[in-house]
XYZ file of C-alpha atoms in Angstrom:
530
model
C -56.583 102.624 112.373
C -54.401 101.347 115.229
C -54.753 103.726 118.232
C -50.993 104.136 118.740
C -50.591 104.974 115.050
C -53.106 107.829 115.331
C -51.251 109.237 118.335
C -47.953 109.141 116.428
C -49.542 110.787 113.375
C -50.970 113.557 115.554
C -47.539 114.140 117.070
C -45.972 114.175 113.592
C -48.491 116.792 112.438
C -47.712 118.926 115.497
C -43.986 118.704 114.702
C -44.690 119.680 111.085
C -46.717 122.740 112.116
C -43.902 123.920 114.368
C -41.297 123.332 111.662
C -39.617 120.304 113.260
C -39.381 118.419 109.971
C -36.929 115.715 110.951
C -38.956 114.785 114.022
C -42.119 114.548 111.904
C -40.355 112.403 109.295
C -38.853 110.128 111.963
C -42.274 109.444 113.502
C -43.847 108.670 110.108
C -40.968 106.349 109.217
C -41.510 104.524 112.520
C -45.180 104.000 111.591
C -44.181 102.870 108.095
C -41.718 100.251 109.374
C -44.030 98.817 112.026
C -47.102 98.704 109.761
C -45.078 97.121 106.936
C -43.968 94.337 109.275
C -47.416 93.842 110.810
C -49.375 94.170 107.563
C -51.661 96.963 108.851
C -52.603 98.416 105.453
C -54.456 101.513 106.704
C -51.538 102.510 108.925
C -49.095 101.828 106.094
C -51.054 104.036 103.702
C -51.288 106.897 106.208
C -47.530 106.792 106.798
C -46.827 106.764 103.041
C -49.136 109.725 102.409
C -47.669 111.763 105.273
C -44.096 111.014 104.168
C -44.987 112.045 100.620
C -46.294 115.398 101.846
C -43.333 115.985 104.148
C -40.737 115.299 101.467
C -42.720 117.341 98.934
C -42.692 120.320 101.303
C -38.914 119.895 101.612
C -38.567 119.932 97.788
C -37.341 116.323 97.660
C -39.530 115.371 94.734
C -38.072 111.972 93.908
C -38.684 110.626 97.414
C -42.063 112.344 97.611
C -43.257 110.823 94.332
C -42.050 107.364 95.355
C -44.174 107.477 98.518
C -47.262 108.836 96.727
C -47.012 106.310 93.887
C -46.628 103.390 96.295
C -49.593 104.684 98.324
C -51.736 104.945 95.187
C -50.771 101.457 94.020
C -51.732 99.869 97.358
C -54.887 101.976 97.886
C -56.145 101.505 94.334
C -55.707 97.737 94.486
C -57.579 97.683 97.772
C -60.451 99.805 96.438
C -59.664 102.627 98.876
C -60.924 105.650 96.904
C -60.261 108.124 99.707
C -56.551 107.358 100.031
C -56.189 106.897 96.269
C -57.501 110.453 95.891
C -55.033 111.768 98.474
C -52.131 110.025 96.732
C -53.086 111.494 93.343
C -53.523 114.922 94.910
C -50.023 114.588 96.375
C -48.596 113.690 92.957
C -50.407 116.733 91.565
C -48.786 118.995 94.158
C -45.364 117.560 93.346
C -45.876 118.021 89.593
C -47.213 121.536 90.121
C -44.157 122.592 92.116
C -41.921 121.254 89.346
C -43.777 123.340 86.752
C -45.637 120.432 85.101
C -49.004 122.163 85.221
C -50.907 120.007 82.722
C -49.823 116.842 84.520
C -50.736 118.362 87.888
C -54.204 119.295 86.664
C -54.800 115.758 85.369
C -53.854 114.338 88.761
C -56.131 116.833 90.551
C -59.149 116.112 88.354
C -58.759 112.347 88.689
C -58.328 112.756 92.440
C -61.467 114.920 92.628
C -63.614 112.155 91.119
C -62.303 109.659 93.665
C -62.784 112.111 96.544
C -66.412 112.701 95.524
C -66.983 108.950 95.223
C -65.558 108.352 98.704
C -67.419 111.290 100.288
C -64.151 112.680 101.689
C -64.837 116.401 102.144
C -61.367 117.273 103.426
C -59.587 115.776 100.428
C -62.105 117.369 98.079
C -61.382 120.719 99.737
C -57.637 120.143 99.243
C -58.175 119.399 95.562
C -60.443 122.428 95.026
C -57.740 124.585 96.615
C -55.096 123.181 94.262
C -57.314 123.569 91.199
C -57.821 127.185 92.246
C -54.054 127.698 92.316
C -53.775 126.290 88.774
C -56.602 128.520 87.524
C -55.017 131.571 89.166
C -51.652 130.786 87.586
C -53.260 130.575 84.151
C -55.014 133.907 84.571
C -58.508 132.449 85.080
C -59.200 134.555 88.162
C -62.958 133.977 88.225
C -62.398 130.220 87.963
C -59.851 130.385 90.776
C -62.334 132.237 92.977
C -64.968 129.519 92.434
C -62.509 126.761 93.402
C -61.375 128.648 96.522
C -64.976 129.221 97.610
C -65.745 125.503 97.184
C -62.673 124.619 99.239
C -63.717 127.039 101.971
C -67.202 125.475 102.135
C -65.691 122.009 102.652
C -63.212 123.141 105.322
C -65.709 125.261 107.246
C -68.124 122.320 107.338
C -65.335 120.263 108.925
C -64.081 123.080 111.164
C -60.538 122.471 109.862
C -58.817 125.726 110.826
C -55.403 125.018 109.313
C -56.934 124.440 105.896
C -59.228 127.448 106.287
C -56.057 129.501 106.826
C -54.584 128.126 103.578
C -57.692 129.069 101.593
C -57.775 132.558 103.119
C -54.113 132.935 102.169
C -54.837 132.046 98.549
C -57.911 134.267 98.471
C -55.720 137.106 99.721
C -53.254 136.513 96.872
C -56.084 136.486 94.335
C -57.625 139.658 95.763
C -54.214 141.349 95.586
C -54.007 140.432 91.883
C -57.502 141.901 91.431
C -56.366 145.058 93.296
C -59.098 144.522 95.885
C -56.640 145.447 98.610
C -59.120 145.841 101.471
C -60.468 142.310 100.957
C -56.926 140.980 100.499
C -55.837 142.476 103.821
C -58.879 140.983 105.560
C -58.203 137.514 104.109
C -54.478 137.512 104.886
C -54.933 138.913 108.397
C -57.570 136.234 109.039
C -55.159 133.549 107.854
C -52.374 134.926 110.070
C -54.628 134.990 113.122
C -55.580 131.330 112.663
C -51.953 130.277 112.088
C -50.823 131.965 115.295
C -53.698 130.534 117.311
C -53.003 126.954 116.181
C -49.212 127.552 116.103
C -48.798 126.589 112.440
C -45.475 128.286 111.757
C -45.050 126.932 108.224
C -48.326 128.349 106.883
C -47.700 131.559 108.845
C -44.473 132.016 106.873
C -46.311 131.477 103.575
C -48.973 134.028 104.534
C -46.316 136.567 105.550
C -44.598 136.361 102.146
C -47.930 137.067 100.458
C -48.741 139.878 102.862
C -45.390 141.418 101.908
C -46.590 141.557 98.286
C -49.848 143.183 99.373
C -48.096 145.836 101.460
C -45.690 146.495 98.576
C -48.656 147.011 96.252
C -50.000 149.561 98.744
C -46.638 151.361 98.711
C -45.841 150.950 102.419
C -42.174 149.982 102.063
C -41.391 150.118 105.781
C -44.229 147.712 106.622
C -43.208 145.490 103.699
C -39.662 145.252 105.055
C -40.929 144.376 108.545
C -43.274 141.666 107.217
C -40.553 140.252 104.979
C -38.156 140.100 107.945
C -40.693 137.942 109.804
C -41.106 135.626 106.810
C -37.346 135.295 106.335
C -36.811 134.499 110.029
C -39.388 131.700 109.833
C -37.869 130.332 106.609
C -34.431 130.202 108.242
C -35.771 128.582 111.410
C -37.644 125.915 109.435
C -34.893 125.522 106.832
C -37.650 125.888 104.233
C -36.115 126.614 100.826
C -39.355 127.699 99.173
C -40.126 130.233 101.896
C -36.565 131.539 101.871
C -36.571 131.974 98.081
C -39.894 133.851 98.279
C -38.541 136.114 101.028
C -35.334 136.828 99.077
C -37.428 137.744 96.045
C -39.515 140.088 98.212
C -36.361 141.749 99.562
C -35.307 142.321 95.951
C -38.646 144.026 95.221
C -38.314 146.211 98.318
C -34.743 147.272 97.517
C -35.688 148.104 93.912
C -38.473 150.375 95.114
C -36.144 152.068 97.630
C -33.560 152.836 94.907
C -30.978 150.311 96.089
C -30.385 148.451 92.813
C -27.235 146.607 93.907
C -28.962 145.129 96.962
C -32.026 144.349 94.837
C -29.914 142.520 92.263
C -28.024 140.573 94.936
C -31.176 139.314 96.659
C -32.959 138.477 93.406
C -29.966 136.482 92.161
C -29.951 134.567 95.462
C -33.680 133.881 95.044
C -33.121 132.629 91.484
C -30.258 130.363 92.547
C -32.157 128.857 95.482
C -35.450 128.448 93.586
C -33.594 126.761 90.727
C -31.787 124.408 93.106
C -34.976 123.282 94.857
C -37.052 123.169 91.666
C -39.543 126.041 92.026
C -39.751 127.540 88.514
C -42.564 129.961 89.387
C -40.377 131.737 91.958
C -37.478 131.709 89.473
C -39.655 133.297 86.783
C -41.001 135.964 89.159
C -37.477 136.834 90.300
C -36.209 137.125 86.711
C -39.150 139.409 85.908
C -38.281 141.662 88.848
C -34.546 141.576 88.074
C -35.282 142.834 84.553
C -36.804 145.985 86.065
C -33.687 146.537 88.180
C -31.402 146.143 85.166
C -33.549 148.435 83.001
C -33.285 151.172 85.626
C -29.492 150.953 85.277
C -29.596 150.980 81.449
C -28.269 147.401 81.360
C -30.693 146.637 78.585
C -29.029 143.578 77.115
C -29.109 141.837 80.510
C -32.672 143.062 81.096
C -33.791 141.554 77.795
C -32.130 138.260 78.723
C -33.990 138.200 82.067
C -37.319 139.017 80.421
C -36.825 136.242 77.888
C -35.952 133.754 80.646
C -39.019 134.780 82.646
C -41.214 134.551 79.560
C -39.907 131.067 78.775
C -40.566 129.822 82.311
C -44.049 131.339 82.427
C -44.783 129.736 79.051
C -43.839 126.311 80.434
C -45.989 127.006 83.497
C -48.802 128.238 81.218
C -49.015 131.374 83.352
C -50.874 133.383 80.728
C -51.398 136.504 82.821
C -47.690 136.695 83.675
C -46.742 136.006 80.043
C -48.945 138.888 78.924
C -47.217 141.193 81.408
C -43.784 140.097 80.153
C -44.922 140.659 76.558
C -45.918 144.214 77.517
C -42.505 144.863 79.073
C -40.683 143.440 76.047
C -42.824 145.586 73.771
C -42.100 148.682 75.864
C -38.374 147.961 75.704
C -38.604 147.612 71.929
C -40.670 150.797 71.574
C -38.130 152.784 73.606
C -35.397 151.808 71.180
C -37.559 152.093 68.067
C -38.331 155.726 68.898
C -34.609 156.391 69.368
C -33.791 154.656 66.081
C -36.520 156.542 64.208
C -35.156 159.901 65.372
C -31.661 158.972 64.247
C -32.923 157.678 60.909
C -34.700 160.966 60.256
C -31.502 162.868 61.108
C -29.443 160.802 58.658
C -31.866 161.098 55.755
C -32.440 164.816 56.340
C -28.753 165.358 55.509
C -28.364 162.929 52.592
C -30.861 163.898 49.882
C -30.024 160.905 47.702
C -30.756 158.271 50.327
C -34.283 159.293 51.370
C -35.941 156.054 52.514
C -32.646 154.151 52.180
C -32.409 153.135 55.855
C -35.930 151.751 55.949
C -35.542 149.844 52.678
C -32.191 148.393 53.698
C -33.712 147.267 56.991
C -36.570 145.581 55.098
C -34.238 143.887 52.605
C -31.859 142.772 55.355
C -34.693 141.298 57.434
C -35.991 139.424 54.388
C -32.565 137.790 53.965
C -32.136 137.244 57.726
C -35.477 135.438 58.002
C -34.451 133.014 55.265
C -31.008 132.614 56.826
C -32.749 131.393 60.021
C -31.909 134.297 62.302
C -33.916 133.595 65.511
C -37.300 135.319 65.455
C -36.652 137.009 68.802
C -33.535 138.691 67.354
C -35.219 140.136 64.263
C -36.595 143.280 65.929
C -33.108 144.215 67.156
C -31.512 143.198 63.852
C -33.948 145.542 62.095
C -32.881 148.376 64.391
C -29.217 147.718 63.617
C -29.985 147.714 59.901
C -31.944 150.957 60.239
C -28.979 152.569 62.022
C -26.226 151.277 59.748
C -25.444 154.776 58.388
C -25.848 156.675 61.672
C -22.204 157.794 61.436
C -23.090 159.942 58.415
C -24.507 162.451 60.891
C -20.885 163.606 61.318
C -20.182 163.854 57.566
C -20.639 167.371 56.069
C -23.776 167.708 53.937
C -21.725 169.095 51.071
C -19.775 165.839 50.912
C -22.843 163.611 51.294
C -24.723 165.407 48.518
C -21.826 166.065 46.142
C -22.853 165.288 42.561
C -19.334 164.838 41.176
C -16.483 162.457 42.069
C -15.180 162.549 45.640
C -11.635 163.631 46.423
C -9.442 161.184 48.416
C -9.993 163.305 51.542
C -13.761 163.311 51.018
C -13.778 159.547 50.490
C -11.927 159.120 53.791
C -14.607 161.225 55.481
C -17.336 159.022 54.000
C -15.561 155.791 54.943
C -15.130 156.988 58.516
C -18.915 156.892 58.994
C -18.650 153.227 60.023
C -16.230 154.032 62.850
C -18.126 157.163 63.882
C -21.385 155.188 63.958
C -19.799 152.531 66.155
C -18.555 155.245 68.528
C -21.992 156.912 68.666
C -23.697 153.630 69.579
C -21.075 152.701 72.176
C -22.894 154.837 74.733
C -26.273 153.188 74.076
C -27.036 149.969 75.958
C -28.876 148.120 73.194
C -30.192 144.717 74.325
C -28.820 143.146 71.134
C -25.355 143.821 69.742
C -26.051 146.159 66.815
C -22.635 147.831 66.803
C -20.873 145.184 64.650
C -23.541 145.753 61.987
C -22.810 149.476 61.944
C -19.041 149.112 61.984
C -18.610 146.201 59.572
C -21.297 146.541 56.885
C -18.688 147.739 54.345
C -16.332 144.801 54.914
C -15.890 142.436 51.957
C -15.740 138.642 52.002
C -12.283 138.817 50.332
C -10.899 141.212 52.972
C -10.695 144.317 50.751
C -13.392 146.276 52.572
C -13.233 148.843 55.369
C -12.696 149.928 58.128
C -10.848 146.872 59.508
C -10.130 144.747 56.442
C -11.966 141.743 57.896
C -12.469 138.700 55.685
C -14.730 135.639 55.543
C -16.368 134.536 58.757
C -14.376 137.100 60.749
C -16.978 139.569 59.491
C -19.953 139.490 61.892
C -22.841 137.450 60.490
C -25.365 140.295 60.749
C -22.982 142.688 58.962
C -22.580 140.207 56.081
C -26.350 140.198 55.575
C -26.510 143.969 55.852
C -23.801 144.492 53.207
C -25.857 142.628 50.600
C -28.998 144.641 51.397
C -27.087 147.943 51.435
C -25.422 147.394 48.056
C -28.649 146.192 46.442
C -30.556 149.292 47.561
C -27.744 151.606 46.442
C -27.787 150.044 42.960
C -31.584 150.167 42.580
C -31.901 153.780 43.786
C -31.419 156.852 41.567
C -28.267 158.922 41.995
C -27.351 162.304 40.519
C -24.939 160.560 38.157
C -27.132 157.607 37.031
C -30.633 156.182 36.835
C -31.660 153.325 39.139
C -30.844 149.799 37.988
C -33.516 147.146 37.692
C -33.320 144.252 40.184
C -31.894 141.916 37.529
C -29.310 144.520 36.472
C -28.319 145.068 40.095
C -28.049 141.306 40.606
C -25.663 140.992 37.644
C -23.469 143.809 38.963
C -23.297 142.089 42.351
C -22.536 138.672 40.802
C -19.669 140.209 38.842
C -18.233 141.844 41.970
C -16.309 138.690 42.850
C -15.317 138.393 46.521
C -17.693 141.065 47.781
C -20.253 138.902 49.581
C -20.650 135.791 51.728
C -21.445 133.150 49.034
C -24.014 131.280 51.144
C -25.876 134.434 52.141
C -25.713 135.746 48.578
C -27.432 132.560 47.417
C -30.182 133.165 49.998
C -30.519 136.729 48.666
C -30.615 135.518 45.048
C -33.358 132.976 45.817
C -35.495 135.552 47.626
C -34.966 138.440 45.197
C -38.566 138.677 43.962
C -40.052 138.746 47.457
C -37.369 141.142 48.660
C -37.984 143.559 45.785
C -41.757 143.466 46.299
C -41.321 144.375 49.958
C -39.093 147.282 48.956
C -41.612 148.506 46.360
C -44.381 148.483 48.964
C -42.280 150.786 51.138
C -41.618 153.131 48.205
C -45.303 153.232 47.261
C -46.372 154.012 50.830
C -43.750 156.733 51.297
C-alpha cells in the first residue's frame, strides 16, 4: 500500500475513535479519489472498506452497502480473499443492523471461509465476534460464548486492543444475560479500561450502555443513572443515533424502576422513534417490551398489549428466540390476569341464575367456533372468548327472584332483565381490558333488523363481535332446558332461528349453519366434562 495512504488511513481511524466522523470520512474520500485516478487498487479497496464501515456506523445503509458491494466486486475479481472477506463481513453488519439476520449470517459464513483461506486473523476475529452476536440474539448462549472466545484468541494473538475491548463488551452482555454478574462486571470494566487508554470514545459509549443494563440488573439505580448519563453525553457528542437510542431506552428502564412512569414513557417513546428512524429494530423491540411494563403498571392494558405484540413481531423478524419466549410469557401472564377475573365473574353470574349453569362457558365456546370460521384474527380470540364469557355480567345486578322466576315476567321485570346489557357495560367500563369487550356485552341482544335492545342498532352498526355472540347466545338458550320447556335439539333450534327473520347477520348465520355439527360437538364436550 502507498505510504501516504497508510498515514491517511491511520489518521482517519484516530478521528473515528474520537468521534470525529466527518473528518474520518473526508480523509477516506480523499484516498478514494486519488487511488481511483491513479489506479492503485489496494488503496482503492481500503478506502471503500473504511467508507463502508463509517457510513454503516452512522446508520446510512444505502451508502454503506454501495461501498461494500463495490469493494467486494473489485476484490473478488482480483482474487483478493482477504478484502473480499472484509467486504462481505461489512455487508453482514449492515444487514444485521437492519434486522435481516438470515442474510447477515450468510454473509458472515461466506466471509469466514475467505478469511480462513487468506490467513487473515483480524478479519476472522471480526467475523467470529459477529457470529457470536447472531447466536446470542437467537438464544444460543453457549454457541455465542464459543464464537466470542475464538474472536478473543485471534485478537490477543495480534495484540489488537480495540477489538479485544469489543469482545469483552459482548462477553459482558452475555454474562449479564446468564446472570453471572461478577464476570460481567469484570469483562465490562476491562473493556472500559482499554477504551479509555486508547481513547476510543465510540466503543466506550457502547460499553457504558451495556454496563447500565448490568447495574440495573444488580438494582443499583443511582449507579445506573450515572453510567447512563456518561453514555448519553458521548452519544450526543458523537451524534451517534444508535448510542443515543440505547441510552434513551436505558433512561426509560431507570425511570420505570424509580416509579416515574411518565418520564419512563417519554424516554422510551423517544428511543422507539429514533431507533425506527435510523433502522435499528432490535432497540425498537427492546423499548416496546419495556414500555409494555410501564403501561401495565398504569392499568393501560390495551396499549400494553399493543406494545407487546409489536415487540413480539420485531423479535420474530430478528429471530430473537429468547426475547420472543419472554414476550410470550408476558402475554400469557396478561391473559391469565384477565382470565382469573373473568372466571370469578362467571361464577358469580351462574351462582345467581340456576337455569343458566354452564351457559357462559358454552356460549363462549360456540361464539369462538363461529369467530374462527369468520376469520377473526387468532391473536384476538383469547380476548373475544373473555368478552363472550362475560356477556351476561350485568345480571349480577338483577334480583335472583327475577332471574329464576318460572312464570312469565311482568313488564317491570322484563325491563330489569333487559337492563343487564347496560349494567354490564357500566361494570366493565372501569376495567382496562386490552381488547374492546364492552360492545359485546352491551350489544349482544341487538337484532339485524334494528328491533333489539338496548340501543336499537341495526345491520353493520351492531359491533361485529356482538353479532357473532348473539347467534351463540340464542342457540344455547334454545338447546338448554328451562322450567317451562325441554331443551330443543340442534336441528329444532336451527329451524326456530331460521324462522326468526331479521334477527341475525345473514353472512354470520350462514357460517354458524355450516359449522353447526362441530359447534354442537364442542358444546357437548363441555357438558360432559362439567
